[in-house]
XYZ file of C-alpha atoms in Angstrom:
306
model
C -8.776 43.075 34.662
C -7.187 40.788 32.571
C -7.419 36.684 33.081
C -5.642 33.437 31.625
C -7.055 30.500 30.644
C -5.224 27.169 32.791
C -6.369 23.730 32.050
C -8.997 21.627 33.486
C -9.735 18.264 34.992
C -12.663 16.988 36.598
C -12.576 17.143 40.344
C -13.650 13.476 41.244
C -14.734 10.407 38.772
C -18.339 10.247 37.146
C -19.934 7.028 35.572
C -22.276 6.499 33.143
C -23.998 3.577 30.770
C -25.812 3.188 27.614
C -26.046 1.560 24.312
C -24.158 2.422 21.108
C -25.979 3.749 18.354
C -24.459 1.517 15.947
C -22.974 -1.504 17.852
C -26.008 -1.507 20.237
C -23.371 -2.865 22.170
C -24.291 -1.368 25.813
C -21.008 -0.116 27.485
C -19.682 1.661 30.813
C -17.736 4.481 30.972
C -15.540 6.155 33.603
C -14.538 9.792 33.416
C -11.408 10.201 35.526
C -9.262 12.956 36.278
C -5.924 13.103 34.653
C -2.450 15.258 34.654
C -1.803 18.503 33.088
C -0.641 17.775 29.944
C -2.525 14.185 29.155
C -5.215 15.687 27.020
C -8.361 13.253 26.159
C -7.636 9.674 26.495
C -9.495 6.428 26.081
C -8.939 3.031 27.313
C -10.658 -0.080 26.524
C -10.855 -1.723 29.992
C -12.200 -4.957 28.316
C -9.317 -5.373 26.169
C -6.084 -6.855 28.174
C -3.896 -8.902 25.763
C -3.088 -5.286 23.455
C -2.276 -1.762 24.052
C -5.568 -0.272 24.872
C -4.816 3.170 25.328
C -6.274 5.789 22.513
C -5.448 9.454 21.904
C -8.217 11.599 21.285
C -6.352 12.973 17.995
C -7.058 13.864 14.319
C -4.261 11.244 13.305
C -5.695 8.263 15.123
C -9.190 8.682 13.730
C -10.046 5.193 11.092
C -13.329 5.987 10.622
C -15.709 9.263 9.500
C -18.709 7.891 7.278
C -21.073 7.189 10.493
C -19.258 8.849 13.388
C -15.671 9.554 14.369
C -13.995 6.511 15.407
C -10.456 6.326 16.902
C -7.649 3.238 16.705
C -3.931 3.153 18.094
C -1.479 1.074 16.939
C -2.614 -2.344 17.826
C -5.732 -1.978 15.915
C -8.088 -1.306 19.071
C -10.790 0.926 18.385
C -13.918 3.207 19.988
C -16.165 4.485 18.189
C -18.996 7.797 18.166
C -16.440 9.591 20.355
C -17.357 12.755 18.896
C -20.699 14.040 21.500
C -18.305 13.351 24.165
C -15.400 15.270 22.770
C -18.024 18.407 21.673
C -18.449 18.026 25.634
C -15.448 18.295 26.956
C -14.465 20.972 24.570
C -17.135 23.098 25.114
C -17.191 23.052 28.760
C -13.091 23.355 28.997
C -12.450 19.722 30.246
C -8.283 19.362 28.937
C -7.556 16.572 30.305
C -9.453 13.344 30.969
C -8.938 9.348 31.364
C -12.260 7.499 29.795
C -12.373 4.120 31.148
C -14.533 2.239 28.579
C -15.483 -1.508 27.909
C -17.139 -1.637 24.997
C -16.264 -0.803 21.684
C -18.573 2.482 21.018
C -19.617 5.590 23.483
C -23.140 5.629 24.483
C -25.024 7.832 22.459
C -26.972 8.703 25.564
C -29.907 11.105 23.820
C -28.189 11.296 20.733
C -27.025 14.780 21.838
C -23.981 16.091 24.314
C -26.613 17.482 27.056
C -25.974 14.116 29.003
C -22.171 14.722 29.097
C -21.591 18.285 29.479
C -24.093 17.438 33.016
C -22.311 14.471 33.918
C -18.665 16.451 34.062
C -20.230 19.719 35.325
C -21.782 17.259 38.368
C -18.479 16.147 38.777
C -17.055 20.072 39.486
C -13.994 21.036 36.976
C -10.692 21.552 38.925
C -7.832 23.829 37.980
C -4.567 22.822 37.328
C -1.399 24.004 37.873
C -0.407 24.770 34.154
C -1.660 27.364 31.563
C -3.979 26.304 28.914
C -2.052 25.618 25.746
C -4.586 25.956 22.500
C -3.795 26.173 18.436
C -3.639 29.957 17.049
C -4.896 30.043 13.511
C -2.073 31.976 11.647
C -3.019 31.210 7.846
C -6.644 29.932 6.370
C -6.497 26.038 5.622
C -9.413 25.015 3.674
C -10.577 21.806 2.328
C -13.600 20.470 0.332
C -15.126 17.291 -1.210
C -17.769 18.926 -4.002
C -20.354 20.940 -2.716
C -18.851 20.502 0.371
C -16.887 23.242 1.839
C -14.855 23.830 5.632
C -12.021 25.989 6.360
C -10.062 27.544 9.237
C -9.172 31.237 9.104
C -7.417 33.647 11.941
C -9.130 35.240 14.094
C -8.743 38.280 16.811
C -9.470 36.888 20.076
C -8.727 33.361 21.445
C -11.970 31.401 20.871
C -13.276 29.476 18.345
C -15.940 31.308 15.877
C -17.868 29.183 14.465
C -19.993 29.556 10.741
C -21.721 26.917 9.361
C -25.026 26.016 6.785
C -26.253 23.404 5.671
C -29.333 22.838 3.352
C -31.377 19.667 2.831
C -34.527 18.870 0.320
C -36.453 17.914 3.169
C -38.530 21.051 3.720
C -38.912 20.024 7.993
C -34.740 21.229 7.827
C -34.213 23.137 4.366
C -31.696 25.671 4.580
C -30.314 26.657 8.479
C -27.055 28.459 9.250
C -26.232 29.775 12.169
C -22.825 31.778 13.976
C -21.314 32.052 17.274
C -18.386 32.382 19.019
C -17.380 29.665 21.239
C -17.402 31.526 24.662
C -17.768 30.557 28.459
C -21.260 28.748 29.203
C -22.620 29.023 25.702
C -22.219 25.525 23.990
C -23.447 23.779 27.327
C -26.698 26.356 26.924
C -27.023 26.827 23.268
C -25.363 23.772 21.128
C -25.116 20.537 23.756
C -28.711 19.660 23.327
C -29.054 19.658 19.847
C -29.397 15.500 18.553
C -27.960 13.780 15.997
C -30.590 13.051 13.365
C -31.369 11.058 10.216
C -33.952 10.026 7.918
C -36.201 6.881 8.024
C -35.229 5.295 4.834
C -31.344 5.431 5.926
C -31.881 3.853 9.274
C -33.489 0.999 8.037
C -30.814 0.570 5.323
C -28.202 0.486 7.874
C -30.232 -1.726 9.756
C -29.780 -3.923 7.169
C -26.069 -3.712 7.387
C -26.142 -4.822 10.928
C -25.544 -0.954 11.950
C -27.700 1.456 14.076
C -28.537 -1.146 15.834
C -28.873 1.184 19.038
C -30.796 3.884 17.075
C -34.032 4.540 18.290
C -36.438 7.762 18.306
C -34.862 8.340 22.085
C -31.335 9.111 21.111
C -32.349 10.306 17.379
C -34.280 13.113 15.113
C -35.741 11.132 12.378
C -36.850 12.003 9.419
C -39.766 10.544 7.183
C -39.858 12.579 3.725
C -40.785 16.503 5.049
C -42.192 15.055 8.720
C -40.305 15.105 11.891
C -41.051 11.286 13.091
C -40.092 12.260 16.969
C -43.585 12.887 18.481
C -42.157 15.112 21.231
C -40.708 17.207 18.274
C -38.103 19.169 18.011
C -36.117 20.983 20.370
C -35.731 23.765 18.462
C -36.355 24.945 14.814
C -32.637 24.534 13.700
C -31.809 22.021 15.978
C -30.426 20.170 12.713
C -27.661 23.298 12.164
C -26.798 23.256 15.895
C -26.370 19.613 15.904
C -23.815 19.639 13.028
C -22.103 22.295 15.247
C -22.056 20.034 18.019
C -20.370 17.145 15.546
C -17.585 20.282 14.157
C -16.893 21.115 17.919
C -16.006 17.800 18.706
C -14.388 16.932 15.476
C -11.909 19.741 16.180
C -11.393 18.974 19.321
C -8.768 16.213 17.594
C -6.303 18.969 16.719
C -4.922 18.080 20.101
C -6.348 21.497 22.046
C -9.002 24.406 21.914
C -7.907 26.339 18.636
C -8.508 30.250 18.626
C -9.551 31.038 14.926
C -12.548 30.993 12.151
C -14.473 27.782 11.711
C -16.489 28.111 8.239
C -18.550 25.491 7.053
C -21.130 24.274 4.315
C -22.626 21.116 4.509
C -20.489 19.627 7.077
C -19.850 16.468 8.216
C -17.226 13.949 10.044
C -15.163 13.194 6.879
C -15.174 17.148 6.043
C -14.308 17.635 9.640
C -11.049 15.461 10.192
C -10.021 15.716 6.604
C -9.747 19.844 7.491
C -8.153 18.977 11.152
C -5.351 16.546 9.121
C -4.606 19.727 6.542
C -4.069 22.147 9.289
C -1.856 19.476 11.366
C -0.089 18.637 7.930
C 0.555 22.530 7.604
C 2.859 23.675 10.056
C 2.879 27.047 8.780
C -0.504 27.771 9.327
C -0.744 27.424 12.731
C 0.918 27.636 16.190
C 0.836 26.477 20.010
C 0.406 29.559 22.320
C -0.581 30.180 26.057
C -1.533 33.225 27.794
C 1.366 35.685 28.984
C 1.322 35.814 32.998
C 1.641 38.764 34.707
C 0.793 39.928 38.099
C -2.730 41.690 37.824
C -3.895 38.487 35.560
C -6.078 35.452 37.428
C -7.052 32.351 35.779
C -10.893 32.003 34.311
C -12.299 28.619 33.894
C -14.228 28.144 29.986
C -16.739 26.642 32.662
C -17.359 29.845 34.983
C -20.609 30.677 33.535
C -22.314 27.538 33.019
């Protein structure tokens, strides 16, 4: 039997607090439900004398070198909105109001476990529209040196993803890994995978009044070859799912789940929404498309096999 995707909400509102991992500002967050059609939204709730309404959208991101960080017109930002994002993505949450009233997300763990169980808790309602995503039609590729990412068509209507990435540090080396981006798998495979770093950087940015909320809780880090964490690590490539997490979320900014080829090497934020403004900025290379309706077809939620 055949089945169409229709978007999502969340079914009632879910809270949540924490610090920022580079503010260390702490801030509270409200997930709300919101219309067919509204897509990912922010709003700064402690900002009243300017608009303080964000789009979650490859256009309005101002920042890449630490996280992705969004800005609207008036100049009001949030930053590290990328875990959430891979979240919401990967579970099929379309649309969503984030009430926020600080400047950065929580980084929770440092991974998007925290989220994808704080919307599932919440239950993920059906709406009364088809699920409209982006349909690769050309390959749009991008690069910065070694650096490498690209988006090529694809078959079905999910995202594949391919990515590697090598370090010097012989505790990550060189990881790659592939999937496709079907039902249940990111919240069991990719959403616990942490961000991570190495010593010598975190205390540099330290010094630069940054990762100021970065602590071995919401962080891998790094020391030369040595895994700092003493719990460890959550799994032997957790570094390779992690930066899947970050392209998951990072694509998320086209504006709607894209069915095509994700290939990466050494990827990153910058790489990330640099690729996401080519493929917007190429009009050719891409279209919007639903699923055709017909009578034997009945909708399937991205979240039915969490």
């Amino acid at each position: 039997m055949s089945s169409v995707q229709v978007q999502q909400t969340v079914s009632c509102p879910v809270v949540c607090a924490g610090v920022g991992v580079h503010s260390g500002a702490r801030a509270r967050m409200v997930m709300k439900p919101a219309p067919v059609g509204t897509g990912i939204r922010f709003r700064r709730t402690d900002i009243k004398d300017r608009d303080n309404l964000l789009m979650a959208r490859g256009d309005h991101v101002s920042e890449v070198q630490l996280g992705t960080t969004l800005q609207n017109a008036d100049g009001v930002t949030v930053a590290t909105v990328e875990h959430l994002l891979a979240a919401c993505a990967g579970i099929g949450v379309d649309n969503l109001l984030i009430e926020i009233d600080g400047p950065e997300v929580p980084i929770m763990d440092g991974s998007s476990a925290v989220y994808c169980e704080l919307l599932l808790s919440a239950g993920l309602r059906q709406q009364g529209a088809l699920r409209r995503r982006i349909r690769i039609l050309e390959e749009v590729e991008v690069g910065d040196g070694v650096k490498t990412a690209r988006l090529k068509p694809s078959a079905d209507n999910y995202l594949a993803i391919h990515a590697k990435i090598e370090f010097e540090s012989r505790a990550i080396g060189t990881q790659q890994m592939s999937l496709r981006l079907l039902p249940g798998m990111f919240a069991r495979d990719i959403a616990f995978a942490r961000t991570f770093g190495f010593a010598h950087e975190v205390e540099f940015l330290k010094s630069k009044g940054l990762a100021r909320g970065g602590s071995l809780d919401n962080a891998v880090v790094l020391d030369g070859d040595t895994v700092v964490n003493p719990e460890g690590l959550r799994a032997s490539d957790e570094f390779v799912r992690h930066k899947i997490l970050d392209a998951v979320g990072d694509l998320m900014l086209a504006g709607a789940p894209i069915a095509g080829i994700y290939e990466a090497r050494q990827p990153g934020h910058a790489l990330n929404n640099k690729l996401v403004r080519a493929l917007l900025d190429t009009p050719s290379a891409w279209c919007w498309e639903t699923d055709e309706v017909a009578a034997d077809m009945e909708p399937v939620s991205l979240a039915a096999r969490q």
